[in-house]
Amino acid sequence: MTIFEANISTFLMDFFKTNLKKIKAIKDANDLLEGISGIKSFFKNDKELVELKNKIKEHTSTFEEPNRRAYGDFQTNEDLAANVVEHLFNNGQSPQFVIEPTCGKGRFIHAVLKRFTELEKVVGIEIYYPYVWETKFGILELFLKDKHTCKPEIEIIHEDIFNFDLNSLAKENKHLDTLVIGNPPWVTSSELSTLNSNNLPKKSNFKSHKGIDAITGKGNFDIGEFISIQVLKNFDECKGTFAFLVKNSVVKNILHGQWKTKYKIGNIRKLNIDAKKEFNVSVDACLFLTSFNLSPEFTCRETDFYSHKEITEFGWHKNKFVYSIQGYNKAENLDGKSSFVWRQGMKHDCSKIMELDRCNGHFINGYKEELTPEKNLLYGLLKSSDLKNEVIKSYRKTTIVTQKKIGQDTSYIKREYPKTYHYLNKNRAYFDKRKSSIYRGKPPFSIFGIGDYSFAKYKVAISGMYKRTTFSLVLPENDKPLMLDDTCYFIGFETIKEAKIAQKILNSNIVQSFLKAIIFSDAKRPITKDVLMRIDLKKAYAILDLEAETSELSGWRLFGEKFNKKEENSNQMTLF
Ligand SMILES: C[S@@+](CC[C@H](N)C(=O)[O-])C[C@H]1O[C@@H](n2cnc3c(N)ncnc32)[C@H](O)[C@@H]1O
């Protein structure tokens, strides 16, 4: 059954029927309900009281819930809310003031009321009107069923959190032991822009990304992260605790930013939950716990929420941001600057036209159209999922490489490769539709992530998208180099000997341990150019040299001379 589109139990319907029948004035109704449950202004105006009474008469039926994707709506189940609260209780928490921003159906508020006995004040804020009611109904029912529950002053506020004055609330209640608990919306600013939703803070670019970062998506941010930061900022001088269910990336980003923000938070913990089981979503999520009003801390202990098993301690350590402090202590001597420049693969944002399948001597594009372009501009293409083996000799997809370097004039294609030109030109609209501003003002059919390095015959490559940290050796086909797409990173070599040695060094235990200590394997792109550029290959070479591990590899000494040459020129080996 629903009232105000909020679910309501038969128990509560019967209660309202019996108790509101004779009540006409809103004050009388509110006094009665505050007396039972502590909820202030249960009805905000006469209209709400009249509507509820009418609805009881009509015996409203169920309604279909609207799509609430733009509100990141994943309600915490009762058990999880109770377990989180139990965890806090077992760790000595006994708050006087609890606030749940974006409280939804109020499962955390219900759990808190059931567990804590020192409560003086509880505030919930929620944008969705039916949930405001569902929270109030739930609280009322709780008090009707258990008269001994501690009865604080309760306010459930129907408001957009982005308009709510958290700062004043924090200041007013600074004297109380505080718990900010909840589960903020699970949605990002870019999803909201796709949904045409304005459920955003006023200043959306809150991390002040500029230029290329804003274009490439670094300006994209998580709404849950924004709300968490607002709470940390406004409450960090209150005594108490912060306990939010968030995506793992939120904790990582906040910890990363802590170097600059220096919020007065300490005892920072991340307790991993199973989001598939709890919310039926495939994301890595956790309970993010921290205490306010401490000297700023920069590391976080990660454990499993259910088994309490210790996983790692991550954060800022020796001026570096690392995933495993313990692992880093063992591998830190490899943290430096790569002598080789790692490159990201090619980007075209037009896969249906640019990526082709081979089929009996001709090619088929993503729209199932057949074509027979000249072979010269065609190259084998590898994607992240193709980099599973140690040596890669074959490929599934073929791609058209329209330029040899970024911005190159493409008019030569019409003169030299008419069939390829005809195909590209016929599909020009797809290229012109590309949203990213990097293509603006560039020659037709432009691509990115292309340069001399793309044409190196032998490549040592890795996917940016997987946890796997082993490197693959990519061999040419009939002397023609294979290309990688922009989900992959690589360094290139002109001889197979050099490529094999580089692969050997990169796959050695010391480099692998170093990578495991610095990468966050649950990130969307665990391996980035920044990560790879931190591997000091010269040091790794020197360590392995001492161990003479690679004696079977001819050319090992010559390879080492590359590093010395580099020092003479004091230039990076950019060619590779
Ligand atoms: C992930 S759900 C969690 C709800 C509740 N905290 C819980 O743990 O079950 C996020 C909630 O945030 C609410 N919400 C989304 N945008 C909001 C906004 N701008 N202001 C207040 N609440 C908002 C949604 O309606 C939804 O109830």
mmCIF file of C-alpha atoms in Angstrom, residues 346 348 354-358 363 373-383 386 393-405 408 412 417 420 447 450-457 459 474-485:
data_model
loop_
_atom_site.group_PDB
_atom_site.id
_atom_site.type_symbol
_atom_site.label_atom_id
_atom_site.label_comp_id
_atom_site.label_asym_id
_atom_site.label_seq_id
_atom_site.Cartn_x
_atom_site.Cartn_y
_atom_site.Cartn_z
ATOM 1 C CA MET A 346 45.580 4.889 -31.095
ATOM 2 C CA HIS A 348 39.696 7.439 -33.289
ATOM 3 C CA MET A 354 37.617 2.329 -38.549
ATOM 4 C CA GLU A 355 37.714 -1.214 -37.176
ATOM 5 C CA LEU A 356 37.248 -3.988 -39.689
ATOM 6 C CA ASP A 357 36.946 -7.748 -39.602
ATOM 7 C CA ARG A 358 38.763 -9.848 -42.218
ATOM 8 C CA PHE A 363 36.715 -6.605 -44.950
ATOM 9 C CA PRO A 373 40.334 -0.926 -49.404
ATOM 10 C CA GLU A 374 43.997 -0.802 -50.454
ATOM 11 C CA LYS A 375 46.165 -2.723 -47.963
ATOM 12 C CA ASN A 376 48.690 0.065 -47.334
ATOM 13 C CA LEU A 377 46.778 1.936 -44.630
ATOM 14 C CA LEU A 378 45.504 -1.232 -42.970
ATOM 15 C CA TYR A 379 47.166 -2.495 -39.787
ATOM 16 C CA GLY A 380 46.343 -5.286 -37.379
ATOM 17 C CA LEU A 381 44.781 -3.858 -34.198
ATOM 18 C CA LEU A 382 45.010 -5.165 -30.642
ATOM 19 C CA LYS A 383 42.619 -4.223 -27.865
ATOM 20 C CA ASP A 386 43.802 -9.314 -26.909
ATOM 21 C CA LYS A 393 51.472 -12.739 -33.109
ATOM 22 C CA SER A 394 47.945 -12.569 -34.429
ATOM 23 C CA TYR A 395 45.034 -10.163 -34.280
ATOM 24 C CA ARG A 396 41.259 -10.161 -34.690
ATOM 25 C CA LYS A 397 40.596 -6.658 -35.925
ATOM 26 C CA THR A 398 42.155 -4.527 -38.622
ATOM 27 C CA THR A 399 42.214 -0.744 -38.506
ATOM 28 C CA ILE A 400 42.718 2.060 -40.996
ATOM 29 C CA VAL A 401 45.637 4.298 -39.980
ATOM 30 C CA THR A 402 44.960 7.603 -41.699
ATOM 31 C CA GLN A 403 47.919 9.575 -40.305
ATOM 32 C CA LYS A 404 51.530 8.959 -39.302
ATOM 33 C CA LYS A 405 51.538 11.770 -36.801
ATOM 34 C CA GLN A 408 49.032 15.297 -40.553
ATOM 35 C CA TYR A 412 47.094 12.271 -49.733
ATOM 36 C CA TYR A 417 44.425 5.293 -51.962
ATOM 37 C CA THR A 420 40.116 3.837 -48.930
ATOM 38 C CA ILE A 447 43.192 10.031 -35.332
ATOM 39 C CA ILE A 450 49.790 8.220 -33.334
ATOM 40 C CA GLY A 451 53.439 9.045 -34.047
ATOM 41 C CA ASP A 452 56.738 7.437 -35.088
ATOM 42 C CA TYR A 453 56.476 5.275 -31.986
ATOM 43 C CA SER A 454 53.287 3.614 -33.318
ATOM 44 C CA PHE A 455 55.272 2.145 -36.206
ATOM 45 C CA ALA A 456 57.987 0.498 -34.086
ATOM 46 C CA LYS A 457 57.958 -3.152 -35.190
ATOM 47 C CA LYS A 459 56.226 -3.585 -28.864
ATOM 48 C CA VAL A 474 53.734 -7.841 -29.662
ATOM 49 C CA LEU A 475 55.311 -9.070 -32.905
ATOM 50 C CA PRO A 476 54.755 -7.625 -36.406
ATOM 51 C CA GLU A 477 52.886 -9.527 -39.095
ATOM 52 C CA ASN A 478 54.935 -9.867 -42.289
ATOM 53 C CA ASP A 479 57.165 -7.067 -41.056
ATOM 54 C CA LYS A 480 54.193 -4.733 -40.578
ATOM 55 C CA PRO A 481 53.769 -3.491 -36.991
ATOM 56 C CA LEU A 482 50.541 -4.129 -35.128
ATOM 57 C CA MET A 483 48.684 -1.163 -33.626
ATOM 58 C CA LEU A 484 47.176 -0.989 -30.136
ATOM 59 C CA ASP A 485 44.008 0.815 -29.218
#
